[in-house]
mmCIF file of C-alpha atoms in Angstrom:
data_model
loop_
_atom_site.group_PDB
_atom_site.id
_atom_site.type_symbol
_atom_site.label_atom_id
_atom_site.label_comp_id
_atom_site.label_asym_id
_atom_site.label_seq_id
_atom_site.Cartn_x
_atom_site.Cartn_y
_atom_site.Cartn_z
ATOM 1 C CA MET A 1 132.551 101.134 76.606
ATOM 2 C CA VAL A 2 134.476 97.870 76.355
ATOM 3 C CA ALA A 3 135.370 96.486 79.793
ATOM 4 C CA LYS A 4 139.061 96.406 80.574
ATOM 5 C CA PRO A 5 140.413 92.825 80.575
ATOM 6 C CA VAL A 6 141.107 91.428 84.036
ATOM 7 C CA PRO A 7 144.868 90.775 84.364
ATOM 8 C CA ARG A 8 145.970 87.146 84.410
ATOM 9 C CA LYS A 9 147.981 87.717 87.554
ATOM 10 C CA VAL A 10 147.453 86.654 91.177
ATOM 11 C CA LEU A 11 148.212 88.554 94.342
ATOM 12 C CA LEU A 12 148.859 85.785 96.871
ATOM 13 C CA ALA A 13 148.343 87.479 100.245
ATOM 14 C CA ILE A 14 150.019 85.982 103.310
ATOM 15 C CA THR A 15 150.228 86.961 106.949
ATOM 16 C CA SER A 16 153.097 89.013 108.376
ATOM 17 C CA TYR A 17 152.480 87.690 111.890
ATOM 18 C CA SER A 18 154.877 85.088 113.328
ATOM 19 C CA GLU A 19 154.924 84.709 117.095
ATOM 20 C CA LYS A 20 154.435 81.977 119.692
ATOM 21 C CA PHE A 21 150.843 80.823 119.689
ATOM 22 C CA TYR A 22 150.356 77.141 120.525
ATOM 23 C CA ASP A 23 150.393 75.629 124.004
ATOM 24 C CA ASP A 24 153.576 73.744 123.085
ATOM 25 C CA GLY A 25 155.360 77.044 122.407
ATOM 26 C CA ALA A 26 155.342 76.711 118.614
ATOM 27 C CA LYS A 27 154.872 79.801 116.486
ATOM 28 C CA THR A 28 151.986 80.434 114.165
ATOM 29 C CA GLY A 29 152.196 82.376 110.911
ATOM 30 C CA LEU A 30 151.550 81.314 107.329
ATOM 31 C CA PHE A 31 150.163 77.804 106.964
ATOM 32 C CA TRP A 32 152.689 76.778 104.338
ATOM 33 C CA SER A 33 150.613 74.569 102.047
ATOM 34 C CA GLU A 34 147.841 77.160 101.852
ATOM 35 C CA ALA A 35 150.203 79.394 99.905
ATOM 36 C CA ALA A 36 152.409 76.734 98.306
ATOM 37 C CA HIS A 37 149.526 74.784 96.756
ATOM 38 C CA PRO A 38 147.748 77.782 95.167
ATOM 39 C CA LEU A 39 151.104 79.143 94.002
ATOM 40 C CA ARG A 40 151.891 75.916 92.191
ATOM 41 C CA PHE A 41 148.358 75.635 90.799
ATOM 42 C CA PHE A 42 148.181 79.150 89.395
ATOM 43 C CA GLU A 43 151.653 78.987 87.864
ATOM 44 C CA GLU A 44 150.844 75.664 86.218
ATOM 45 C CA VAL A 45 147.797 77.193 84.509
ATOM 46 C CA GLY A 46 149.769 80.169 83.247
ATOM 47 C CA PHE A 47 149.231 82.928 85.803
ATOM 48 C CA GLU A 48 151.907 85.193 87.140
ATOM 49 C CA VAL A 49 151.913 85.196 90.958
ATOM 50 C CA ASP A 50 153.256 87.768 93.401
ATOM 51 C CA ILE A 51 153.522 86.882 97.085
ATOM 52 C CA VAL A 52 152.534 89.868 99.192
ATOM 53 C CA SER A 53 152.238 90.571 102.922
ATOM 54 C CA GLU A 54 151.342 93.721 104.802
ATOM 55 C CA THR A 55 154.936 94.365 105.907
ATOM 56 C CA GLY A 56 156.857 92.464 103.233
ATOM 57 C CA LYS A 57 157.891 89.883 105.827
ATOM 58 C CA PHE A 58 156.463 86.559 106.940
ATOM 59 C CA GLY A 59 157.028 83.520 109.119
ATOM 60 C CA VAL A 60 155.770 79.963 108.801
ATOM 61 C CA ASP A 61 153.408 78.199 111.180
ATOM 62 C CA GLU A 62 155.660 75.583 112.743
ATOM 63 C CA HIS A 63 152.885 72.980 112.867
ATOM 64 C CA SER A 64 152.264 73.338 109.126
ATOM 65 C CA ILE A 65 155.698 72.082 108.053
ATOM 66 C CA SER A 66 155.276 68.506 109.259
ATOM 67 C CA ASP A 67 154.561 65.266 107.434
ATOM 68 C CA GLN A 68 150.982 65.563 108.698
ATOM 69 C CA PHE A 69 150.383 68.327 106.169
ATOM 70 C CA LEU A 70 153.176 68.037 103.585
ATOM 71 C CA SER A 71 154.308 65.200 101.320
ATOM 72 C CA THR A 72 157.914 63.987 101.440
ATOM 73 C CA GLU A 73 158.625 65.941 98.238
ATOM 74 C CA GLU A 74 157.068 69.117 99.650
ATOM 75 C CA LEU A 75 159.087 68.818 102.861
ATOM 76 C CA GLU A 76 162.284 68.443 100.851
ATOM 77 C CA GLN A 77 161.416 71.526 98.794
ATOM 78 C CA TYR A 78 160.659 73.503 101.947
ATOM 79 C CA LYS A 79 163.962 72.523 103.582
ATOM 80 C CA ASP A 80 166.002 73.283 100.429
ATOM 81 C CA LYS A 81 166.730 77.016 100.690
ATOM 82 C CA ASN A 82 167.514 77.100 96.966
ATOM 83 C CA SER A 83 164.342 75.347 95.793
ATOM 84 C CA PRO A 84 162.180 77.278 93.298
ATOM 85 C CA ILE A 85 159.423 77.784 95.845
ATOM 86 C CA ASN A 86 161.790 79.208 98.457
ATOM 87 C CA GLN A 87 163.308 81.474 95.829
ATOM 88 C CA LYS A 88 159.794 82.694 95.080
ATOM 89 C CA PHE A 89 159.131 83.455 98.740
ATOM 90 C CA LYS A 90 162.365 85.441 98.916
ATOM 91 C CA GLN A 91 160.775 87.831 96.412
ATOM 92 C CA ILE A 92 157.889 88.687 98.750
ATOM 93 C CA LYS A 93 156.532 92.198 98.290
ATOM 94 C CA ARG A 94 155.152 94.730 100.756
ATOM 95 C CA ALA A 95 151.463 95.453 100.181
ATOM 96 C CA SER A 96 151.971 99.212 99.974
ATOM 97 C CA ASP A 97 154.481 98.709 97.141
ATOM 98 C CA VAL A 98 152.168 96.953 94.650
ATOM 99 C CA ASN A 99 149.362 98.193 92.394
ATOM 100 C CA ALA A 100 145.911 96.608 92.518
ATOM 101 C CA ASP A 101 145.430 97.303 88.800
ATOM 102 C CA ASP A 102 148.072 94.674 88.011
ATOM 103 C CA TYR A 103 146.029 91.765 89.416
ATOM 104 C CA GLY A 104 142.908 89.823 88.512
ATOM 105 C CA ILE A 105 142.800 87.589 91.588
ATOM 106 C CA PHE A 106 143.409 88.403 95.234
ATOM 107 C CA PHE A 107 143.996 85.089 97.049
ATOM 108 C CA ALA A 108 144.357 85.171 100.839
ATOM 109 C CA ALA A 109 146.191 82.186 102.311
ATOM 110 C CA GLY A 110 145.591 81.184 105.916
ATOM 111 C CA GLY A 111 147.290 80.148 109.105
ATOM 112 C CA HIS A 112 146.379 81.445 112.552
ATOM 113 C CA GLY A 113 148.737 84.356 111.969
ATOM 114 C CA THR A 114 146.021 85.932 109.822
ATOM 115 C CA VAL A 115 143.662 86.397 112.781
ATOM 116 C CA PHE A 116 146.214 88.821 114.243
ATOM 117 C CA ASP A 117 146.903 90.979 111.195
ATOM 118 C CA PHE A 118 144.511 90.494 108.262
ATOM 119 C CA PRO A 119 141.502 92.333 109.773
ATOM 120 C CA LYS A 120 143.629 95.468 110.297
ATOM 121 C CA ALA A 121 146.051 95.098 107.362
ATOM 122 C CA THR A 122 145.059 98.378 105.723
ATOM 123 C CA SER A 123 147.148 97.993 102.575
ATOM 124 C CA LEU A 124 146.038 94.410 101.908
ATOM 125 C CA LEU A 125 142.424 95.410 102.534
ATOM 126 C CA GLU A 126 142.711 98.271 100.058
ATOM 127 C CA LEU A 127 144.275 95.983 97.451
ATOM 128 C CA ALA A 128 141.542 93.354 97.810
ATOM 129 C CA SER A 129 138.825 95.994 97.678
ATOM 130 C CA GLN A 130 140.276 97.625 94.563
ATOM 131 C CA ILE A 131 140.905 94.344 92.736
ATOM 132 C CA TYR A 132 137.253 93.473 93.305
ATOM 133 C CA ALA A 133 136.151 96.957 92.194
ATOM 134 C CA ASN A 134 138.178 96.453 89.004
ATOM 135 C CA GLY A 135 136.148 93.358 88.180
ATOM 136 C CA GLY A 136 138.550 90.837 89.684
ATOM 137 C CA ILE A 137 138.124 88.007 92.167
ATOM 138 C CA VAL A 138 138.636 87.877 95.909
ATOM 139 C CA ALA A 139 139.436 84.386 97.202
ATOM 140 C CA ALA A 140 140.523 83.152 100.629
ATOM 141 C CA VAL A 141 141.177 79.813 102.282
ATOM 142 C CA CYS A 142 141.066 78.474 105.857
ATOM 143 C CA HIS A 143 141.767 81.465 108.162
ATOM 144 C CA GLY A 144 142.362 83.759 105.193
ATOM 145 C CA PRO A 145 138.657 84.697 105.198
ATOM 146 C CA VAL A 146 139.108 86.659 108.441
ATOM 147 C CA ILE A 147 140.084 89.463 106.057
ATOM 148 C CA PHE A 148 136.346 89.903 105.408
ATOM 149 C CA GLU A 149 135.957 91.459 108.875
ATOM 150 C CA ASN A 150 136.936 94.874 107.515
ATOM 151 C CA LEU A 151 136.883 94.338 103.743
ATOM 152 C CA LYS A 152 134.545 96.791 102.018
ATOM 153 C CA ASP A 153 132.857 96.895 98.628
ATOM 154 C CA LYS A 154 133.872 100.227 97.103
ATOM 155 C CA GLU A 155 130.668 100.439 95.080
ATOM 156 C CA THR A 156 128.249 100.020 97.985
ATOM 157 C CA GLY A 157 130.354 100.980 101.009
ATOM 158 C CA GLU A 158 129.075 97.806 102.684
ATOM 159 C CA PHE A 159 131.103 94.814 103.826
ATOM 160 C CA LEU A 160 132.124 92.856 100.751
ATOM 161 C CA GLY A 161 130.924 89.628 102.357
ATOM 162 C CA LYS A 162 127.528 91.014 103.379
ATOM 163 C CA GLY A 163 124.742 88.906 101.902
ATOM 164 C CA LYS A 164 127.194 86.437 100.414
ATOM 165 C CA THR A 165 127.695 82.770 101.207
ATOM 166 C CA LEU A 166 131.187 82.165 102.574
ATOM 167 C CA THR A 167 133.140 79.337 104.134
ATOM 168 C CA GLY A 168 136.223 79.306 106.323
ATOM 169 C CA PHE A 169 137.832 77.373 109.147
ATOM 170 C CA THR A 170 135.161 76.016 111.481
ATOM 171 C CA ASN A 171 134.714 76.641 115.202
ATOM 172 C CA LEU A 172 134.685 72.871 115.580
ATOM 173 C CA GLY A 173 138.062 72.747 113.877
ATOM 174 C CA GLU A 174 139.408 75.293 116.382
ATOM 175 C CA GLU A 175 138.230 73.030 119.190
ATOM 176 C CA GLN A 176 139.721 69.932 117.565
ATOM 177 C CA MET A 177 143.067 71.724 117.188
ATOM 178 C CA GLY A 178 142.936 72.726 120.841
ATOM 179 C CA VAL A 179 143.294 76.450 120.170
ATOM 180 C CA GLN A 180 139.844 77.905 120.847
ATOM 181 C CA HIS A 181 140.896 78.825 124.399
ATOM 182 C CA ILE A 182 143.898 80.713 122.967
ATOM 183 C CA LEU A 183 141.664 82.684 120.607
ATOM 184 C CA ASN A 184 139.335 83.469 123.500
ATOM 185 C CA ARG A 185 142.252 84.540 125.692
ATOM 186 C CA ASP A 186 143.548 86.961 123.074
ATOM 187 C CA ASN A 187 140.075 88.202 122.039
ATOM 188 C CA LEU A 188 140.560 86.915 118.506
ATOM 189 C CA LYS A 189 137.594 86.171 116.259
ATOM 190 C CA THR A 190 136.930 83.000 114.305
ATOM 191 C CA CYS A 191 135.717 82.956 110.717
ATOM 192 C CA GLU A 192 132.244 81.977 111.882
ATOM 193 C CA GLN A 193 132.070 84.923 114.285
ATOM 194 C CA ILE A 194 133.174 87.363 111.611
ATOM 195 C CA PHE A 195 130.729 86.063 109.016
ATOM 196 C CA ASN A 196 127.873 86.430 111.488
ATOM 197 C CA GLU A 197 128.908 89.997 112.334
ATOM 198 C CA ILE A 198 129.141 91.189 108.720
ATOM 199 C CA GLY A 199 125.896 89.579 107.600
ATOM 200 C CA ALA A 200 127.309 86.727 105.529
ATOM 201 C CA THR A 201 125.842 83.229 105.357
ATOM 202 C CA TYR A 202 128.250 80.577 106.638
ATOM 203 C CA SER A 203 128.466 77.372 104.630
ATOM 204 C CA PRO A 204 130.509 74.791 106.587
ATOM 205 C CA PRO A 205 132.288 71.846 104.979
ATOM 206 C CA PRO A 206 130.778 68.402 105.674
ATOM 207 C CA ALA A 207 133.550 67.910 108.281
ATOM 208 C CA PRO A 208 136.169 70.441 109.450
ATOM 209 C CA PHE A 209 138.996 69.089 107.270
ATOM 210 C CA ASP A 210 137.039 67.924 104.212
ATOM 211 C CA VAL A 211 137.865 69.369 100.788
ATOM 212 C CA TYR A 212 135.315 72.073 100.041
ATOM 213 C CA SER A 213 134.961 75.488 98.444
ATOM 214 C CA VAL A 214 132.193 78.005 97.871
ATOM 215 C CA ILE A 215 131.676 80.356 94.939
ATOM 216 C CA ASP A 216 129.396 83.364 95.327
ATOM 217 C CA GLY A 217 129.777 85.682 92.352
ATOM 218 C CA ARG A 218 133.378 86.887 92.303
ATOM 219 C CA VAL A 219 134.037 85.791 95.884
ATOM 220 C CA VAL A 220 135.547 82.343 96.470
ATOM 221 C CA THR A 221 136.300 80.751 99.845
ATOM 222 C CA GLY A 222 137.624 77.468 101.240
ATOM 223 C CA PRO A 223 137.662 76.122 104.815
ATOM 224 C CA ASN A 224 140.950 74.335 105.519
ATOM 225 C CA PRO A 225 144.445 73.356 104.276
ATOM 226 C CA ALA A 226 143.095 70.415 102.281
ATOM 227 C CA SER A 227 140.951 72.843 100.282
ATOM 228 C CA ALA A 228 143.727 75.151 99.068
ATOM 229 C CA TYR A 229 143.932 73.544 95.606
ATOM 230 C CA ASP A 230 140.166 73.329 95.314
ATOM 231 C CA THR A 231 139.731 76.984 96.258
ATOM 232 C CA ALA A 232 142.341 78.027 93.697
ATOM 233 C CA ASN A 233 140.615 75.906 91.056
ATOM 234 C CA SER A 234 137.262 77.481 91.899
ATOM 235 C CA ALA A 235 138.843 80.926 91.558
ATOM 236 C CA LEU A 236 140.149 79.870 88.138
ATOM 237 C CA LYS A 237 136.650 78.793 87.077
ATOM 238 C CA VAL A 238 135.296 82.207 88.005
ATOM 239 C CA PHE A 239 138.187 83.933 86.220
ATOM 240 C CA ASN A 240 137.536 81.903 83.075
ATOM 241 C CA SER A 241 133.877 82.879 83.195
ATOM 242 C CA LEU A 242 134.909 86.543 83.187
ATOM 243 C CA GLU A 243 136.845 85.990 79.974
ATOM 244 C CA ALA A 244 134.049 84.042 78.273
#
């Protein structure tokens, strides 16, 4: 039997969570560049991209839309409600309304909002699991990999990340951002904790905010905002190998 071609389409998964989180009262949510950069990358190389969250809604991490993380051009695009990228985000879909068979890549963007909803986002989890079962790729960057806490491999029934080498935002990075005490207070798990619990091998970047990504079969992970492009590019390399 000839294998069915993997669709050249990306499901860009983002968090639905958007509430006060930081000590300064700022909200968390989607870390903007971790969706914006992969979106731009995949569209430039000819993929269709759908933005999807568990509820069909989202909010932006208020710390992520500063000149610390975005270029002047990116800030202008973010602030322009009619910019192409904002028009794209207005078309966000609810996870229960899309079909896994339409996608070849599941790409989970980060932001601390994900630690609240990704591990229990049943529709997103089902989509990621089915895309992988169909021969597609599961990729995640920064805090996006917390989705592996409850993500299962349909073929084995085991955790999809079990026995795999993964990366994600570091515990040291949580300390440097001054949020580890908030995670502890709310009983929220870090990427490192989750990887240990599911039997994955953690591969940290050389430093918390260095560009880095890890490929293990059809699973691709990155550890921080600076790695969003690199993680998307690594996912593309794996996708191209499927077509070879």
